[in-house]
Coordinates of C-alpha atoms in Angstrom, one line a residue:
M1 CA 29.0 -6.7 10.6
T2 CA 26.6 -6.2 7.6
K3 CA 27.0 -3.1 5.5
P4 CA 23.5 -1.3 5.9
I5 CA 21.6 -0.7 2.7
R6 CA 22.4 2.9 1.6
W7 CA 18.8 4.4 0.5
G8 CA 17.9 7.4 -1.7
I9 CA 14.6 9.0 -2.0
L10 CA 13.3 10.5 -5.4
G11 CA 11.5 13.7 -4.4
A12 CA 10.5 15.4 -1.0
A13 CA 7.0 14.5 -0.8
K14 CA 5.0 15.0 2.4
F15 CA 4.5 11.1 2.7
A16 CA 8.2 10.3 2.6
R17 CA 9.0 13.4 4.9
E18 CA 6.5 12.2 7.5
H19 CA 6.9 8.4 7.4
M20 CA 9.3 6.6 4.9
A21 CA 12.4 8.8 5.7
P22 CA 12.1 8.4 9.6
A23 CA 11.3 4.7 8.9
I24 CA 14.6 4.1 6.8
H25 CA 16.6 6.0 9.4
A26 CA 15.1 4.0 12.1
A27 CA 15.4 0.5 10.5
H28 CA 17.9 -1.9 11.2
N29 CA 20.5 -2.4 8.7
A30 CA 19.3 0.8 6.5
E31 CA 20.8 4.1 6.1
L32 CA 18.9 7.2 4.8
A33 CA 21.9 8.4 2.7
A34 CA 20.5 10.7 -0.1
L35 CA 17.4 12.7 -1.3
A36 CA 16.9 14.1 -4.9
T37 CA 15.2 17.7 -4.8
S38 CA 16.2 21.0 -6.1
D39 CA 14.6 22.9 -3.5
P40 CA 16.8 23.6 -0.5
A41 CA 13.6 24.1 1.8
R42 CA 12.1 21.1 1.1
A43 CA 15.5 19.1 1.8
A44 CA 15.9 20.8 5.1
P45 CA 13.5 18.5 7.2
F46 CA 15.4 15.3 5.6
A47 CA 18.5 16.5 6.6
A48 CA 17.3 17.2 10.1
I49 CA 16.6 13.4 10.2
N50 CA 20.2 12.7 9.0
S51 CA 22.8 15.4 9.0
G52 CA 25.1 13.7 6.7
L53 CA 22.4 13.2 4.2
K54 CA 23.6 13.9 0.6
I55 CA 21.3 16.2 -1.6
H56 CA 21.0 15.8 -5.4
A57 CA 19.4 18.5 -7.5
S58 CA 18.0 15.9 -9.9
Y59 CA 16.4 12.3 -9.8
D60 CA 19.1 11.4 -12.5
A61 CA 21.8 12.6 -10.4
L62 CA 20.8 10.4 -7.5
L63 CA 20.1 7.1 -9.8
A64 CA 23.8 8.0 -10.9
D65 CA 25.2 8.0 -7.6
P66 CA 27.4 4.5 -7.2
S67 CA 26.9 4.6 -3.5
I68 CA 23.3 4.3 -3.4
D69 CA 21.9 0.7 -3.2
A70 CA 18.2 1.3 -3.2
V71 CA 15.6 3.8 -4.1
Y72 CA 12.3 4.8 -2.6
I73 CA 9.9 6.4 -5.0
P74 CA 7.1 8.5 -3.6
L75 CA 6.2 10.5 -6.7
P76 CA 2.8 11.1 -8.1
N77 CA 1.1 7.8 -9.5
H78 CA 1.6 8.5 -13.3
L79 CA 5.5 8.6 -12.6
H80 CA 5.8 5.4 -11.0
V81 CA 6.5 3.0 -13.8
E82 CA 8.9 5.3 -15.5
W83 CA 11.3 5.9 -12.5
T84 CA 10.7 2.4 -11.4
L85 CA 12.3 1.2 -14.6
K86 CA 15.0 3.9 -14.5
S87 CA 16.0 3.0 -11.3
L88 CA 16.4 -0.7 -12.0
A89 CA 18.3 0.4 -15.3
A90 CA 20.7 2.2 -12.9
G91 CA 21.4 -1.1 -11.0
K92 CA 19.3 0.1 -7.9
H93 CA 16.9 -1.8 -5.8
V94 CA 13.4 0.1 -5.9
L95 CA 10.6 0.1 -3.5
T96 CA 7.6 2.3 -5.1
E97 CA 4.5 3.8 -3.6
K98 CA 1.5 2.5 -4.4
P99 CA 0.0 2.0 -6.9
I100 CA 3.3 1.1 -8.6
S101 CA 1.1 1.3 -11.9
L102 CA -2.2 2.5 -13.2
T103 CA -2.9 -0.9 -15.0
A104 CA -1.8 -4.7 -14.5
A105 CA -0.4 -4.5 -18.0
D106 CA 2.1 -1.6 -16.9
I107 CA 3.6 -4.0 -14.4
A108 CA 4.7 -6.3 -17.3
P109 CA 8.0 -4.3 -18.2
I110 CA 8.9 -3.9 -14.5
L111 CA 8.7 -7.8 -14.0
K112 CA 11.0 -8.1 -17.1
A113 CA 13.4 -5.6 -16.0
R114 CA 13.6 -7.2 -12.3
D115 CA 14.0 -10.7 -13.6
A116 CA 16.8 -9.2 -16.1
T117 CA 18.7 -7.4 -13.4
G118 CA 18.1 -9.5 -10.7
L119 CA 17.4 -6.6 -8.4
L120 CA 14.4 -6.5 -5.9
A121 CA 11.3 -4.4 -7.4
A122 CA 8.5 -3.9 -5.2
E123 CA 5.3 -1.9 -4.3
A124 CA 5.4 -0.1 -1.0
F125 CA 2.1 -2.2 0.3
M126 CA 3.1 -1.9 3.7
I127 CA 0.3 -3.3 5.5
V128 CA 1.2 -7.0 4.6
H129 CA 4.4 -6.5 6.7
H130 CA 2.4 -5.6 9.9
P131 CA 1.9 -8.7 12.3
Q132 CA -2.0 -7.8 12.4
W133 CA -2.4 -8.8 9.0
Q134 CA -0.2 -11.8 9.2
R135 CA -2.3 -13.0 12.3
A136 CA -5.5 -12.2 10.2
Q137 CA -4.3 -14.3 7.2
H138 CA -3.2 -17.2 9.7
L139 CA -6.6 -17.2 11.5
V140 CA -8.8 -17.0 8.4
Q141 CA -6.8 -19.7 6.4
S142 CA -6.6 -22.1 9.5
G143 CA -10.5 -22.1 10.0
A144 CA -10.7 -20.0 13.0
I145 CA -13.8 -18.4 11.9
G146 CA -15.1 -21.6 10.1
Q147 CA -16.1 -21.2 6.5
L148 CA -15.4 -17.6 5.1
T149 CA -18.8 -16.5 3.7
H150 CA -18.4 -12.6 3.5
V151 CA -15.5 -9.7 3.6
D152 CA -16.3 -6.0 3.9
G153 CA -14.1 -3.1 4.1
V154 CA -14.4 0.6 4.4
F155 CA -11.6 3.3 3.9
T156 CA -12.6 6.8 3.7
Y157 CA -11.1 10.0 4.3
D158 CA -12.0 13.9 3.3
N159 CA -9.8 15.8 1.3
R160 CA -12.3 18.2 -0.4
S161 CA -10.5 21.4 1.1
D162 CA -7.4 20.5 -0.8
P163 CA -8.3 20.9 -4.6
G164 CA -4.6 21.1 -5.4
N165 CA -3.9 17.7 -3.8
I166 CA -2.5 15.1 -6.5
R167 CA -5.4 12.7 -5.5
N168 CA -7.9 15.1 -7.1
N169 CA -6.1 15.6 -10.3
P170 CA -6.9 12.9 -13.1
A171 CA -3.7 13.9 -14.8
T172 CA -1.5 12.4 -11.9
G173 CA -3.4 9.4 -11.6
G174 CA -5.6 10.7 -8.9
G175 CA -8.7 9.0 -7.4
G176 CA -9.7 7.3 -4.3
I177 CA -9.7 3.7 -5.8
Y178 CA -6.0 4.4 -6.9
D179 CA -5.0 5.8 -3.5
I180 CA -7.0 3.6 -1.0
G181 CA -8.8 0.8 -3.2
V182 CA -5.5 -0.9 -3.4
Y183 CA -5.9 -1.5 0.4
T184 CA -9.4 -2.7 0.7
Y185 CA -9.1 -4.9 -2.2
G186 CA -5.5 -6.3 -1.9
S187 CA -5.8 -7.0 1.9
T188 CA -8.7 -9.2 0.8
R189 CA -6.5 -11.1 -1.6
F190 CA -3.8 -11.3 0.9
V191 CA -5.8 -12.8 3.5
T192 CA -7.9 -15.1 1.6
G193 CA -5.6 -16.0 -1.6
A194 CA -8.9 -15.2 -3.5
E195 CA -9.7 -13.2 -6.7
P196 CA -12.6 -11.5 -7.8
H197 CA -15.1 -13.9 -9.7
A198 CA -17.7 -11.3 -10.4
L199 CA -17.7 -7.8 -9.5
N200 CA -20.1 -4.9 -9.7
A201 CA -19.2 -1.1 -9.0
V202 CA -20.6 2.1 -8.6
M203 CA -18.7 5.5 -8.2
R204 CA -19.3 9.1 -8.0
Q205 CA -16.7 11.5 -9.8
E206 CA -15.5 15.0 -9.4
N207 CA -13.2 16.5 -11.9
G208 CA -12.7 13.2 -13.6
V209 CA -11.5 11.2 -10.3
D210 CA -13.6 8.8 -8.4
V211 CA -14.3 10.5 -5.0
W212 CA -16.6 7.4 -3.8
A213 CA -16.9 4.1 -4.9
Q214 CA -18.8 0.9 -3.8
V215 CA -17.6 -2.4 -5.0
T216 CA -19.5 -5.7 -4.7
G217 CA -19.5 -9.1 -5.8
I218 CA -18.1 -12.8 -5.4
M219 CA -14.4 -13.6 -4.9
A220 CA -13.1 -17.4 -5.2
G221 CA -9.9 -19.1 -4.1
P222 CA -8.5 -21.9 -1.9
L223 CA -11.3 -21.1 0.9
G224 CA -14.1 -21.4 -1.4
R225 CA -16.3 -18.6 -2.7
F226 CA -17.6 -15.7 -0.6
T227 CA -19.2 -12.4 -1.1
Y228 CA -17.4 -9.1 -1.1
S229 CA -18.2 -5.3 -0.3
A230 CA -15.9 -2.4 -0.2
I231 CA -16.5 1.4 0.2
T232 CA -13.7 3.8 -0.6
S233 CA -14.2 7.6 -0.6
M234 CA -12.1 10.8 -0.6
R235 CA -15.5 12.9 0.6
L236 CA -16.5 11.0 3.7
H237 CA -15.4 11.2 7.4
N238 CA -12.3 9.3 8.1
R239 CA -13.2 5.6 8.8
Q240 CA -11.3 2.3 8.3
E241 CA -12.4 -1.3 9.0
M242 CA -12.0 -4.7 7.7
T243 CA -14.2 -7.7 8.7
F244 CA -13.8 -11.3 7.7
H245 CA -17.1 -13.2 8.4
G246 CA -17.5 -16.8 8.7
D247 CA -20.1 -19.5 9.7
K248 CA -18.3 -19.9 13.1
G249 CA -17.1 -16.4 13.8
V250 CA -15.7 -13.1 12.9
I251 CA -12.5 -11.2 12.6
R252 CA -12.6 -7.4 12.7
L253 CA -9.6 -5.0 12.2
T254 CA -10.4 -1.4 13.6
A255 CA -7.1 0.3 12.6
P256 CA -6.2 -1.8 9.3
F257 CA -4.4 0.7 7.1
N258 CA -3.0 3.5 9.2
A259 CA -1.9 1.4 12.2
G260 CA -0.6 3.7 14.7
V261 CA -2.0 6.8 13.0
F262 CA -5.7 6.1 12.6
G263 CA -5.7 4.2 15.9
Q264 CA -4.1 1.3 17.6
A265 CA -3.4 -1.9 15.7
Q266 CA -6.2 -4.4 16.9
L267 CA -7.6 -7.5 16.0
E268 CA -11.0 -9.0 17.5
L269 CA -11.6 -12.4 16.9
H270 CA -15.5 -13.1 17.8
T271 CA -16.5 -16.7 18.4
G272 CA -19.8 -17.5 20.2
L273 CA -20.1 -15.1 22.7
T274 CA -16.6 -14.5 23.5
I275 CA -14.3 -11.8 22.0
T276 CA -10.6 -12.1 22.1
T277 CA -8.6 -8.9 21.4
E278 CA -4.9 -8.9 20.2
R279 CA -3.1 -5.5 20.1
W280 CA 0.3 -4.6 18.6
P281 CA 1.1 -1.0 20.1
G282 CA 4.6 -0.6 19.4
V283 CA 4.9 -1.8 15.5
N284 CA 5.8 0.6 12.9
Q285 CA 4.6 -1.0 9.5
Y286 CA 6.9 1.5 7.5
V287 CA 10.1 0.3 9.5
V288 CA 9.3 -3.6 9.2
Q289 CA 8.8 -3.0 5.5
V290 CA 12.4 -1.4 5.0
E291 CA 13.6 -4.1 7.3
N292 CA 12.0 -7.1 5.2
F293 CA 13.0 -5.3 1.8
G294 CA 16.7 -5.5 3.3
Q295 CA 16.3 -9.1 4.2
T296 CA 15.2 -9.7 0.7
V297 CA 18.1 -7.9 -0.6
R298 CA 20.8 -9.2 1.6
N299 CA 19.6 -12.8 2.2
G300 CA 17.2 -13.8 -0.5
T301 CA 14.3 -14.1 1.9
A302 CA 11.0 -14.3 0.2
Y303 CA 9.5 -10.9 0.1
P304 CA 5.7 -10.6 1.6
C305 CA 4.6 -8.6 -1.2
P306 CA 6.2 -9.7 -4.5
L307 CA 5.2 -8.1 -7.9
E308 CA 3.2 -10.9 -8.8
F309 CA 0.8 -10.2 -6.1
T310 CA 0.9 -6.4 -6.7
Q311 CA -0.1 -7.3 -10.4
G312 CA -3.1 -9.3 -9.2
T313 CA -4.4 -6.2 -7.1
S314 CA -3.9 -4.0 -10.0
A315 CA -6.1 -6.5 -12.4
M316 CA -8.9 -6.1 -9.7
I317 CA -8.6 -2.5 -9.9
D318 CA -8.9 -2.7 -13.6
Q319 CA -12.0 -4.8 -13.2
V320 CA -13.5 -2.6 -10.8
F321 CA -13.1 0.5 -13.5
E322 CA -14.3 -1.6 -16.2
Q323 CA -17.5 -2.5 -14.5
A324 CA -18.1 0.7 -12.6
K325 CA -21.2 2.8 -13.1
V326 CA -21.0 6.4 -12.8
I327 CA -23.8 7.7 -10.7
S328 CA -24.8 11.1 -9.0
L329 CA -25.8 11.2 -5.5
S330 CA -27.1 14.8 -5.8

């Protein structure tokens, strides 16, 4: 019997408590073994998931624990590169929340450390592990909607009532683009294999972070050139949708990013007057992500989201910020 991968988590983040800790506990051949936090109250919900959980008072103490095989990092964005590199140096495989870095250039030392150590380092871009996205990729690339001509995406939520949220803080790498632009941009790259050819962007800012942004332009790749549009916001009503529009049909994903939370994972294929709907009601993309990570660590299976892919999405984010014009809607 294969020994399970023993996971440690750096920090008692809300997202880790609600999603990733339960996913690690539920995943096949994975064990939620340790947590680093100096606050017993914040450790308690994690210990409730696994009563045998080891609590370390510092991140360094967890990294020094020889029983831990892999580390999950849900820290604020500006700490991701530092602790990813420290985890690799400590001999741990590492899964870091998105964005793994705030610029594409900052991924270079992680790539170097990954290759030098032979360990797996990856960004927790969980959606590519979900079968709805693998199905979308297959349909688009196999010509199910004909020649791809346009892709558009929307991801919005409203956190204006929570000014202390790290996403509203420029010092911690806040802003809607870093938080959710990675999804609208990265999912397009994943499905199409395309890269931005020409982009334009406008954004609205509050307190030094983008709270609304619209990106338009042209992307190009193996499927040819197509137009692109994406809206992200931290000041609009909850909405998620991705659409791939070809000359013979349309693919629409109605819960593309928070499948099972925002809504049921569902893919619609529109061809002629026919709409074919596929659904994945029981899939937890966080569990699948952990299991795929384990398959790569144990068996060398190709990881669905390697750092090279992550670096490409980060480069697209860099372009958006370089091109963006800051506007006022008041």
